[in-house]
Backbone as JSON, one array per atom type, in Angstrom:
{
  "sequence": "YLHRFKWIHLSERLAYERLVRRQRMRAEVSQAKRETNFFLQNVEKSKGLHKLQEMKSKKGQEWQEKSWHFKQRETEMEIQASKAASRKRKARELGKAAEIHGQAQSNVTLLAKIFNPAAGRD",
  "N": [[-53.9, 58.81, -67.79], [-55.93, 59.8, -65.14], [-59.0, 61.16, -64.35], [-59.4, 63.69, -61.95], [-57.68, 62.46, -60.2], [-55.09, 62.46, -58.0], [-51.57, 62.68, -57.43], [-50.93, 62.41, -54.76], [-52.9, 60.76, -53.75], [-52.22, 58.26, -54.76], [-49.68, 57.94, -53.59], [-50.39, 57.96, -50.87], [-51.85, 55.6, -50.7], [-49.87, 53.7, -51.32], [-48.11, 54.16, -49.17], [-49.75, 53.38, -47.03], [-50.14, 50.63, -47.62], [-47.5, 49.76, -47.36], [-47.09, 50.23, -44.63], [-48.97, 48.47, -43.51], [-47.89, 46.04, -44.4], [-45.44, 46.05, -42.99], [-46.41, 45.93, -40.32], [-47.66, 43.44, -40.36], [-45.46, 41.79, -40.82], [-44.01, 42.28, -38.45], [-45.76, 41.17, -36.59], [-45.71, 38.47, -37.39], [-43.0, 37.87, -36.95], [-42.81, 38.27, -34.18], [-44.54, 36.27, -33.31], [-43.16, 34.0, -34.2], [-40.88, 34.26, -32.59], [-42.03, 33.88, -30.05], [-42.9, 31.2, -30.28], [-40.42, 29.93, -30.66], [-39.1, 30.55, -28.24], [-40.79, 29.22, -26.44], [-40.4, 26.57, -27.26], [-37.63, 26.31, -26.7], [-37.65, 26.65, -23.9], [-39.06, 24.37, -23.15], [-37.26, 22.42, -24.02], [-35.12, 22.93, -22.29], [-36.37, 22.32, -19.83], [-36.8, 19.62, -20.24], [-34.16, 18.67, -20.36], [-33.35, 19.26, -17.74], [-35.1, 17.61, -16.28], [-34.22, 15.15, -17.2], [-31.6, 15.09, -16.17], [-32.23, 15.13, -13.44], [-33.54, 12.69, -13.24], [-31.41, 10.95, -13.83], [-29.73, 11.5, -11.63], [-31.32, 10.58, -9.52], [-31.47, 7.89, -10.18], [-28.81, 7.16, -9.86], [-28.55, 7.45, -7.12], [-30.15, 5.44, -6.33], [-32.8, 5.77, -5.98], [-36.29, 5.62, -6.77], [-37.7, 6.61, -9.83], [-40.51, 8.44, -10.64], [-42.82, 8.94, -13.11], [-44.72, 11.79, -13.8], [-48.15, 11.72, -14.05], [-51.03, 12.77, -15.72], [-54.3, 12.98, -14.7], [-57.32, 13.1, -16.07], [-60.74, 13.6, -15.85], [-63.02, 12.16, -17.88], [-65.84, 13.3, -19.71], [-69.08, 11.98, -19.02], [-70.69, 9.44, -20.95], [-73.77, 9.31, -22.84], [-75.08, 6.92, -22.32], [-73.92, 6.15, -19.87], [-74.81, 8.23, -18.24], [-77.58, 7.78, -18.3], [-77.63, 5.24, -17.08], [-76.69, 5.84, -14.51], [-78.75, 7.5, -13.64], [-80.86, 5.67, -13.64], [-79.97, 3.89, -11.65], [-80.02, 5.63, -9.51], [-82.77, 6.11, -9.34], [-83.66, 3.52, -8.63], [-82.4, 3.25, -6.14], [-83.7, 5.27, -4.73], [-86.32, 4.32, -4.81], [-85.99, 2.0, -3.27], [-85.35, 3.19, -0.8], [-87.76, 4.52, -0.3], [-89.42, 2.31, -0.06], [-88.38, 1.14, 2.27], [-89.0, 3.19, 4.08], [-91.79, 3.09, 3.96], [-92.18, 0.56, 5.02], [-91.21, 0.89, 7.64], [-93.04, 2.79, 8.48], [-95.36, 1.28, 8.35], [-94.8, -0.61, 10.38], [-94.79, 1.11, 12.54], [-97.49, 1.81, 12.59], [-98.64, -0.61, 13.3], [-97.95, -0.75, 15.91], [-99.58, 1.03, 17.14], [-101.85, 0.25, 18.61], [-100.65, -1.01, 20.79], [-99.22, 1.12, 21.89], [-101.39, 2.73, 22.54], [-102.54, 1.26, 24.59], [-100.51, 1.42, 26.49], [-100.16, 4.2, 27.02], [-102.75, 5.06, 27.47], [-104.37, 3.7, 29.65], [-107.02, 3.41, 30.44], [-108.54, 3.14, 28.14], [-107.79, 0.67, 27.32], [-109.01, -1.07, 29.18], [-111.7, -1.12, 28.62]],
  "CA": [[-54.41, 59.95, -67.05], [-57.2, 59.57, -64.46], [-59.63, 62.42, -64.02], [-59.44, 64.04, -60.53], [-56.81, 61.57, -59.44], [-53.87, 63.21, -57.69], [-50.41, 61.87, -57.08], [-50.96, 62.17, -53.32], [-53.77, 59.59, -53.51], [-51.42, 57.08, -55.04], [-48.62, 57.82, -52.59], [-51.03, 57.57, -49.61], [-52.18, 54.18, -50.79], [-48.62, 52.95, -51.23], [-47.61, 54.28, -47.79], [-50.63, 52.55, -46.19], [-49.82, 49.23, -47.89], [-46.18, 49.52, -46.77], [-47.29, 50.18, -43.19], [-49.66, 47.22, -43.22], [-46.94, 44.95, -44.61], [-44.5, 46.07, -41.85], [-47.1, 45.44, -39.13], [-47.86, 42.01, -40.53], [-44.16, 41.15, -40.63], [-43.7, 42.35, -37.02], [-46.61, 40.18, -35.91], [-45.2, 37.13, -37.71], [-41.71, 37.7, -36.28], [-43.03, 38.11, -32.74], [-45.13, 34.94, -33.12], [-42.07, 33.03, -34.36], [-40.05, 34.35, -31.39], [-42.75, 33.22, -28.94], [-42.85, 29.74, -30.49], [-39.05, 29.5, -30.43], [-38.84, 30.62, -26.8], [-41.56, 28.14, -25.81], [-39.7, 25.33, -27.58], [-36.38, 26.28, -25.96], [-37.98, 26.43, -22.49], [-39.4, 22.95, -22.98], [-36.02, 21.65, -24.16], [-34.39, 23.09, -21.03], [-37.08, 21.54, -18.81], [-36.54, 18.21, -20.52], [-32.78, 18.39, -19.93], [-33.34, 19.28, -16.28], [-35.76, 16.4, -15.81], [-33.36, 14.02, -17.51], [-30.52, 15.13, -15.17], [-32.83, 14.73, -12.17], [-33.78, 11.25, -13.33], [-30.11, 10.3, -13.72], [-29.26, 11.64, -10.24], [-32.12, 9.69, -8.68], [-31.1, 6.5, -10.47], [-27.49, 6.94, -9.24], [-28.75, 7.32, -5.67], [-30.94, 4.24, -6.09], [-34.2, 6.13, -5.75], [-37.17, 5.3, -7.89], [-38.21, 7.77, -10.58], [-41.92, 8.29, -11.0], [-43.3, 9.89, -14.11], [-45.98, 12.44, -13.44], [-49.22, 11.44, -15.01], [-52.17, 13.65, -15.58], [-55.56, 12.24, -14.71], [-58.44, 13.95, -16.4], [-61.99, 12.88, -15.86], [-63.7, 12.34, -19.16], [-67.28, 13.48, -19.57], [-69.83, 10.73, -19.12], [-71.46, 9.25, -22.18], [-75.21, 9.34, -22.62], [-75.46, 5.64, -21.7], [-73.5, 6.2, -18.47], [-75.72, 9.14, -17.55], [-78.86, 7.07, -18.15], [-77.44, 4.16, -16.11], [-76.6, 6.42, -13.16], [-80.09, 7.95, -13.28], [-81.66, 4.48, -13.32], [-79.51, 3.42, -10.34], [-80.52, 6.6, -8.54], [-84.2, 5.84, -9.18], [-83.79, 2.27, -7.88], [-82.02, 3.54, -4.76], [-84.77, 6.08, -4.15], [-87.46, 3.43, -4.62], [-85.67, 1.16, -2.12], [-85.48, 4.01, 0.4], [-89.19, 4.74, -0.08], [-89.95, 1.04, 0.42], [-87.98, 1.02, 3.67], [-89.78, 4.16, 4.85], [-93.15, 2.57, 4.06], [-92.13, -0.58, 5.94], [-91.09, 1.45, 8.99], [-94.33, 3.43, 8.78], [-96.3, 0.18, 8.63], [-94.49, -1.15, 11.7], [-95.24, 2.08, 13.54], [-98.95, 1.72, 12.64], [-99.01, -1.83, 14.02], [-97.69, -0.5, 17.33], [-100.52, 2.04, 17.64], [-102.69, -0.33, 19.66], [-99.8, -1.22, 21.95], [-98.96, 2.43, 22.46], [-102.63, 3.2, 23.15], [-102.69, 0.54, 25.87], [-99.51, 1.9, 27.45], [-100.37, 5.59, 27.4], [-104.14, 5.29, 27.82], [-104.8, 2.41, 30.22], [-108.48, 3.36, 30.59], [-109.1, 2.66, 26.88], [-107.47, -0.74, 27.21], [-109.88, -1.84, 30.05], [-113.06, -1.14, 28.1]],
  "C": [[-55.76, 59.59, -66.45], [-57.75, 60.91, -64.01], [-59.75, 62.57, -62.5], [-58.61, 63.1, -59.66], [-55.48, 62.29, -59.25], [-52.76, 62.24, -57.29], [-50.42, 61.53, -55.6], [-51.83, 60.97, -52.98], [-52.98, 58.3, -53.7], [-50.34, 56.88, -53.97], [-49.19, 57.46, -51.22], [-51.33, 56.08, -49.59], [-50.92, 53.32, -50.66], [-48.04, 53.0, -49.81], [-48.43, 53.39, -46.84], [-50.3, 51.07, -46.37], [-48.47, 48.85, -47.29], [-46.3, 49.36, -45.25], [-47.97, 48.86, -42.78], [-48.72, 46.03, -43.35], [-45.94, 44.88, -43.45], [-45.16, 45.53, -40.59], [-47.31, 43.93, -39.19], [-46.56, 41.25, -40.29], [-43.75, 41.16, -39.15], [-44.49, 41.3, -36.25], [-46.09, 38.77, -36.16], [-43.88, 36.86, -37.0], [-41.91, 37.49, -34.79], [-43.66, 36.75, -32.44], [-44.04, 33.87, -33.23], [-41.14, 33.06, -33.14], [-40.71, 33.67, -30.21], [-42.68, 31.71, -29.07], [-41.45, 29.21, -30.21], [-38.72, 29.49, -28.94], [-39.57, 29.49, -26.06], [-40.85, 26.8, -26.03], [-38.41, 25.21, -26.77], [-36.61, 26.05, -24.46], [-38.3, 24.96, -22.24], [-38.18, 22.06, -23.13], [-35.22, 21.73, -22.87], [-35.05, 22.3, -19.91], [-36.79, 20.06, -18.99], [-35.13, 17.82, -20.08], [-32.69, 18.32, -18.41], [-33.99, 18.03, -15.7], [-34.9, 15.17, -16.06], [-32.21, 13.94, -16.5], [-31.04, 14.67, -13.81], [-33.08, 13.23, -12.13], [-32.47, 10.47, -13.18], [-29.58, 10.34, -12.28], [-30.02, 10.68, -9.33], [-31.74, 8.24, -8.92], [-29.72, 6.18, -9.89], [-27.62, 6.72, -7.74], [-29.57, 6.08, -5.33], [-32.4, 4.54, -5.79], [-35.01, 5.84, -6.99], [-37.69, 6.58, -8.53], [-39.65, 7.52, -10.97], [-42.29, 9.38, -11.99], [-44.59, 10.51, -13.61], [-47.0, 12.11, -14.51], [-50.4, 12.34, -14.7], [-53.43, 12.83, -15.69], [-56.69, 13.23, -14.93], [-59.69, 13.1, -16.44], [-62.71, 13.2, -17.16], [-65.2, 12.51, -18.9], [-67.99, 12.15, -19.77], [-70.56, 10.67, -20.45], [-72.94, 9.25, -21.83], [-75.67, 8.05, -21.94], [-75.08, 5.62, -20.22], [-74.41, 7.11, -17.66], [-77.06, 8.46, -17.29], [-78.75, 5.97, -17.1], [-77.38, 4.72, -14.69], [-77.96, 6.94, -12.71], [-80.97, 6.78, -12.9], [-81.26, 3.93, -11.95], [-80.02, 4.33, -9.24], [-82.01, 6.37, -8.27], [-84.43, 4.57, -8.37], [-83.48, 2.49, -6.4], [-83.13, 4.3, -4.05], [-86.0, 5.22, -3.87], [-87.22, 2.51, -3.42], [-85.84, 1.92, -0.81], [-86.94, 4.27, 0.72], [-89.84, 3.47, 0.44], [-89.6, 0.82, 1.88], [-88.79, 1.96, 4.55], [-91.21, 3.67, 5.02], [-93.22, 1.4, 5.03], [-92.05, -0.1, 7.39], [-92.4, 2.1, 9.41], [-95.38, 2.37, 9.11], [-96.05, -0.44, 10.0], [-94.95, -0.2, 12.79], [-96.76, 2.03, 13.68], [-99.38, 0.48, 13.42], [-98.79, -1.66, 15.51], [-98.66, 0.5, 17.93], [-101.36, 1.46, 18.78], [-101.88, -0.57, 20.93], [-99.52, 0.1, 22.65], [-100.22, 2.99, 23.14], [-102.86, 2.53, 24.49], [-101.73, 1.08, 26.91], [-99.86, 3.29, 27.94], [-101.81, 5.93, 27.77], [-104.72, 4.0, 28.4], [-106.32, 2.31, 30.35], [-109.11, 2.82, 29.31], [-108.86, 1.17, 26.73], [-108.39, -1.61, 28.07], [-111.28, -1.98, 29.49], [-113.27, -2.3, 27.26]]
}
């Protein structure tokens, strides 16, 4: 005997546990059905591809397997190497720009003579 404990409390608890068990079983069954359907679909695809491969081989055509090409993330060493190459390239470009700028400065006197002939006579 439990003080203030009614039969309805016990029956509610049992009904709740039964309901939870049914829901869990439904979820498991539906998951199993999904997995089974997925497996059967893949089996059918495989059969279809096999038939297609046989037909192509009978016709003398070449069968090419589809391959998936995924780009793998760069490693830390590859990232550092690409950054170093980028820095070298940028330094080379800056060197070329400085060289062109220097050549332009050497032409200043020539340009002054061409565009300001009075300054060249002095």
